[in-house]
Amino acid sequence: MAGEAQEVEVKYQVTDLRALEESLARQGVILSAPVRQDDQAYAEPGWSYGQSKIGVAFARLRTQGGRHYFTVKKPLANEMACLERETEVADREQMHEAVIAMGFRPTVRIVKTRRTAHLDGMTICVDEVEHAGVFVEIERTVDAAESGTAVQEQLDAFACSLGVRLQRTTDTYDSLVRAALTPA
């Protein structure tokens, strides 16, 4: 796996968006204009919620700004440290049909408004996720051989340095949205 890249992230529910925005601004972080992302998540055959995601391939179709992207993620150390491949596709509906033909099944739709910024090799995403709330993700892309959990500790230290109240979660957006939409 050496030479391959993994996306490593930490995620927090935001209780005070304004305080977060002000803290990021003090760090010199300028968030982009908001963009709407409409994601359909897919699971590998045989996988279901409640099972481990480690080593399982998950697919996503995203539409953003009239363009469509197909992504496959495979969690390594945990759900937030994944090998990832992404490419633009011309036709979302045809790609959806192809993903289904490969045996993947749709799990949940995630719609969010995202603002992004970059700081010291990190990507910072402030997301307003329909049905789930407001979150901040802090991520880095590193070599697959690097410890994802060690990188997550570094990212968490940065999040803590912001001095705002954040609630860390290890759940992915598909799990958070599914939980929000599932009757108790």
Tab-separated table of C-alpha atoms in Angstrom:
chain	number	residue	atom	x	y	z
A	1	MET	CA	0.000	0.000	0.000
A	2	ALA	CA	3.009	2.314	0.138
A	3	GLY	CA	2.557	5.158	-2.298
A	4	GLU	CA	-1.224	5.027	-2.066
A	5	ALA	CA	-2.958	7.914	-0.362
A	6	GLN	CA	-5.491	7.855	2.411
A	7	GLU	CA	-7.828	10.614	3.476
A	8	VAL	CA	-7.742	11.019	7.248
A	9	GLU	CA	-10.269	13.176	9.054
A	10	VAL	CA	-11.826	14.099	12.351
A	11	LYS	CA	-15.397	15.351	12.653
A	12	TYR	CA	-17.217	17.421	15.253
A	13	GLN	CA	-20.780	18.547	15.756
A	14	VAL	CA	-20.803	22.321	16.104
A	15	THR	CA	-22.893	23.853	18.882
A	16	ASP	CA	-22.032	27.504	18.133
A	17	LEU	CA	-21.376	28.133	14.437
A	18	ARG	CA	-20.617	31.820	14.917
A	19	ALA	CA	-17.972	31.090	17.572
A	20	LEU	CA	-16.360	28.537	15.231
A	21	GLU	CA	-16.342	30.975	12.313
A	22	GLU	CA	-14.777	33.683	14.501
A	23	SER	CA	-12.114	31.309	15.833
A	24	LEU	CA	-11.238	30.109	12.325
A	25	ALA	CA	-11.005	33.734	11.142
A	26	ARG	CA	-8.538	34.490	13.966
A	27	GLN	CA	-6.409	31.598	12.624
A	28	GLY	CA	-6.467	33.221	9.165
A	29	VAL	CA	-8.931	30.681	7.791
A	30	ILE	CA	-11.204	32.106	5.103
A	31	LEU	CA	-14.092	29.793	4.260
A	32	SER	CA	-15.258	29.495	0.654
A	33	ALA	CA	-18.705	30.430	-0.561
A	34	PRO	CA	-21.223	27.693	0.275
A	35	VAL	CA	-21.753	24.874	-2.226
A	36	ARG	CA	-24.545	22.321	-2.172
A	37	GLN	CA	-23.540	18.657	-2.281
A	38	ASP	CA	-26.103	15.957	-3.009
A	39	ASP	CA	-24.633	12.536	-2.183
A	40	GLN	CA	-26.048	9.052	-2.615
A	41	ALA	CA	-24.168	6.507	-0.506
A	42	TYR	CA	-23.867	2.813	-1.419
A	43	ALA	CA	-22.742	-0.249	0.526
A	44	GLU	CA	-20.893	-3.330	-0.629
A	45	PRO	CA	-23.011	-6.513	-0.926
A	46	GLY	CA	-23.446	-8.233	2.442
A	47	TRP	CA	-22.645	-5.199	4.582
A	48	SER	CA	-25.307	-3.615	6.811
A	49	TYR	CA	-25.419	-0.901	9.465
A	50	GLY	CA	-24.118	-2.138	12.783
A	51	GLN	CA	-21.287	-4.094	11.147
A	52	SER	CA	-17.707	-2.846	11.027
A	53	LYS	CA	-16.786	-0.659	8.061
A	54	ILE	CA	-13.060	-1.507	8.266
A	55	GLY	CA	-11.855	-3.014	4.987
A	56	VAL	CA	-15.278	-2.694	3.312
A	57	ALA	CA	-15.665	-0.722	0.071
A	58	PHE	CA	-18.296	2.015	0.012
A	59	ALA	CA	-19.331	4.058	-3.017
A	60	ARG	CA	-20.754	7.541	-3.341
A	61	LEU	CA	-22.273	9.552	-6.160
A	62	ARG	CA	-22.040	13.310	-5.579
A	63	THR	CA	-23.532	16.169	-7.527
A	64	GLN	CA	-22.031	19.585	-6.899
A	65	GLY	CA	-22.357	22.634	-9.108
A	66	GLY	CA	-23.926	20.606	-11.925
A	67	ARG	CA	-21.022	18.135	-11.996
A	68	HIS	CA	-21.119	14.510	-10.845
A	69	TYR	CA	-18.402	12.582	-9.008
A	70	PHE	CA	-18.061	8.872	-8.270
A	71	THR	CA	-16.021	7.960	-5.182
A	72	VAL	CA	-15.023	4.676	-3.583
A	73	LYS	CA	-13.736	4.668	0.006
A	74	LYS	CA	-12.293	1.768	1.982
A	75	PRO	CA	-11.745	2.414	5.708
A	76	LEU	CA	-8.350	1.341	7.057
A	77	ALA	CA	-7.730	1.978	10.786
A	78	ASN	CA	-11.245	3.352	11.336
A	79	GLU	CA	-14.153	4.907	9.432
A	80	MET	CA	-12.376	8.265	9.172
A	81	ALA	CA	-9.097	6.984	7.670
A	82	CYS	CA	-9.808	5.655	4.176
A	83	LEU	CA	-8.179	4.739	0.922
A	84	GLU	CA	-10.117	6.860	-1.551
A	85	ARG	CA	-10.518	7.034	-5.320
A	86	GLU	CA	-12.648	9.648	-7.079
A	87	THR	CA	-13.440	10.574	-10.664
A	88	GLU	CA	-15.867	12.827	-12.442
A	89	VAL	CA	-18.671	11.107	-14.367
A	90	ALA	CA	-20.805	12.527	-17.156
A	91	ASP	CA	-24.158	10.945	-16.281
A	92	ARG	CA	-25.221	10.454	-12.667
A	93	GLU	CA	-28.191	8.212	-13.462
A	94	GLN	CA	-26.126	5.886	-15.682
A	95	MET	CA	-23.417	5.696	-13.013
A	96	HIS	CA	-26.098	4.919	-10.406
A	97	GLU	CA	-27.297	2.027	-12.578
A	98	ALA	CA	-23.699	0.810	-13.035
A	99	VAL	CA	-23.085	0.860	-9.254
A	100	ILE	CA	-26.279	-1.161	-8.723
A	101	ALA	CA	-25.204	-3.607	-11.462
A	102	MET	CA	-21.901	-4.114	-9.568
A	103	GLY	CA	-23.925	-5.326	-6.582
A	104	PHE	CA	-23.755	-2.233	-4.378
A	105	ARG	CA	-26.987	-1.085	-2.787
A	106	PRO	CA	-28.085	2.470	-2.018
A	107	THR	CA	-28.106	3.221	1.708
A	108	VAL	CA	-28.862	6.886	2.392
A	109	ARG	CA	-28.949	10.256	0.653
A	110	ILE	CA	-26.863	13.012	2.250
A	111	VAL	CA	-27.529	16.625	1.282
A	112	LYS	CA	-25.345	19.323	2.733
A	113	THR	CA	-24.075	22.835	2.253
A	114	ARG	CA	-20.292	22.942	2.521
A	115	ARG	CA	-17.763	25.739	2.961
A	116	THR	CA	-14.073	24.848	2.767
A	117	ALA	CA	-10.684	26.336	3.533
A	118	HIS	CA	-7.075	25.167	3.623
A	119	LEU	CA	-4.532	25.753	6.384
A	120	ASP	CA	-1.126	24.146	6.928
A	121	GLY	CA	-1.857	21.066	4.792
A	122	MET	CA	-5.311	20.594	6.297
A	123	THR	CA	-8.666	20.958	4.610
A	124	ILE	CA	-11.341	22.396	6.859
A	125	CYS	CA	-14.974	21.809	5.888
A	126	VAL	CA	-17.915	23.439	7.636
A	127	ASP	CA	-21.011	21.430	6.708
A	128	GLU	CA	-24.687	22.081	7.316
A	129	VAL	CA	-26.100	18.571	6.865
A	130	GLU	CA	-29.831	18.145	6.304
A	131	HIS	CA	-31.393	16.095	9.139
A	132	ALA	CA	-28.119	15.911	11.110
A	133	GLY	CA	-26.944	19.449	11.972
A	134	VAL	CA	-23.787	21.521	11.604
A	135	PHE	CA	-20.365	19.873	11.593
A	136	VAL	CA	-16.739	20.731	11.022
A	137	GLU	CA	-14.423	18.198	9.378
A	138	ILE	CA	-10.671	18.630	9.468
A	139	GLU	CA	-8.751	16.372	7.104
A	140	ARG	CA	-5.380	15.626	5.563
A	141	THR	CA	-4.314	13.341	2.771
A	142	VAL	CA	-1.330	11.210	3.742
A	143	ASP	CA	0.503	8.117	2.520
A	144	ALA	CA	-1.475	4.934	3.166
A	145	ALA	CA	1.437	3.573	5.217
A	146	GLU	CA	1.168	6.485	7.684
A	147	SER	CA	-0.804	5.871	10.875
A	148	GLY	CA	-4.300	7.253	10.393
A	149	THR	CA	-4.895	7.348	14.133
A	150	ALA	CA	-1.697	9.375	14.707
A	151	VAL	CA	-2.809	11.882	12.059
A	152	GLN	CA	-6.244	12.029	13.704
A	153	GLU	CA	-4.573	12.909	17.027
A	154	GLN	CA	-2.788	15.823	15.314
A	155	LEU	CA	-6.017	17.010	13.688
A	156	ASP	CA	-7.849	16.707	17.009
A	157	ALA	CA	-5.168	18.832	18.698
A	158	PHE	CA	-5.796	21.546	16.105
A	159	ALA	CA	-9.568	21.336	16.671
A	160	CYS	CA	-9.048	21.649	20.442
A	161	SER	CA	-6.783	24.661	19.898
A	162	LEU	CA	-9.702	26.552	18.347
A	163	GLY	CA	-11.130	27.080	21.817
A	164	VAL	CA	-14.761	26.486	20.846
A	165	ARG	CA	-17.146	23.848	22.096
A	166	LEU	CA	-17.161	20.942	19.639
A	167	GLN	CA	-18.573	17.440	20.109
A	168	ARG	CA	-16.359	14.876	18.374
A	169	THR	CA	-18.077	12.071	16.500
A	170	THR	CA	-16.629	8.990	14.846
A	171	ASP	CA	-19.761	8.458	12.751
A	172	THR	CA	-19.788	9.170	9.035
A	173	TYR	CA	-22.507	11.384	7.548
A	174	ASP	CA	-24.390	8.401	6.143
A	175	SER	CA	-24.637	6.892	9.655
A	176	LEU	CA	-25.616	10.244	11.209
A	177	VAL	CA	-28.332	10.954	8.638
A	178	ARG	CA	-29.637	7.379	8.791
A	179	ALA	CA	-29.846	7.596	12.600
A	180	ALA	CA	-31.664	10.936	12.393
A	181	LEU	CA	-34.227	9.518	9.931
A	182	THR	CA	-34.772	6.156	11.661
A	183	PRO	CA	-37.687	6.144	14.129
A	184	ALA	CA	-36.603	5.396	17.696
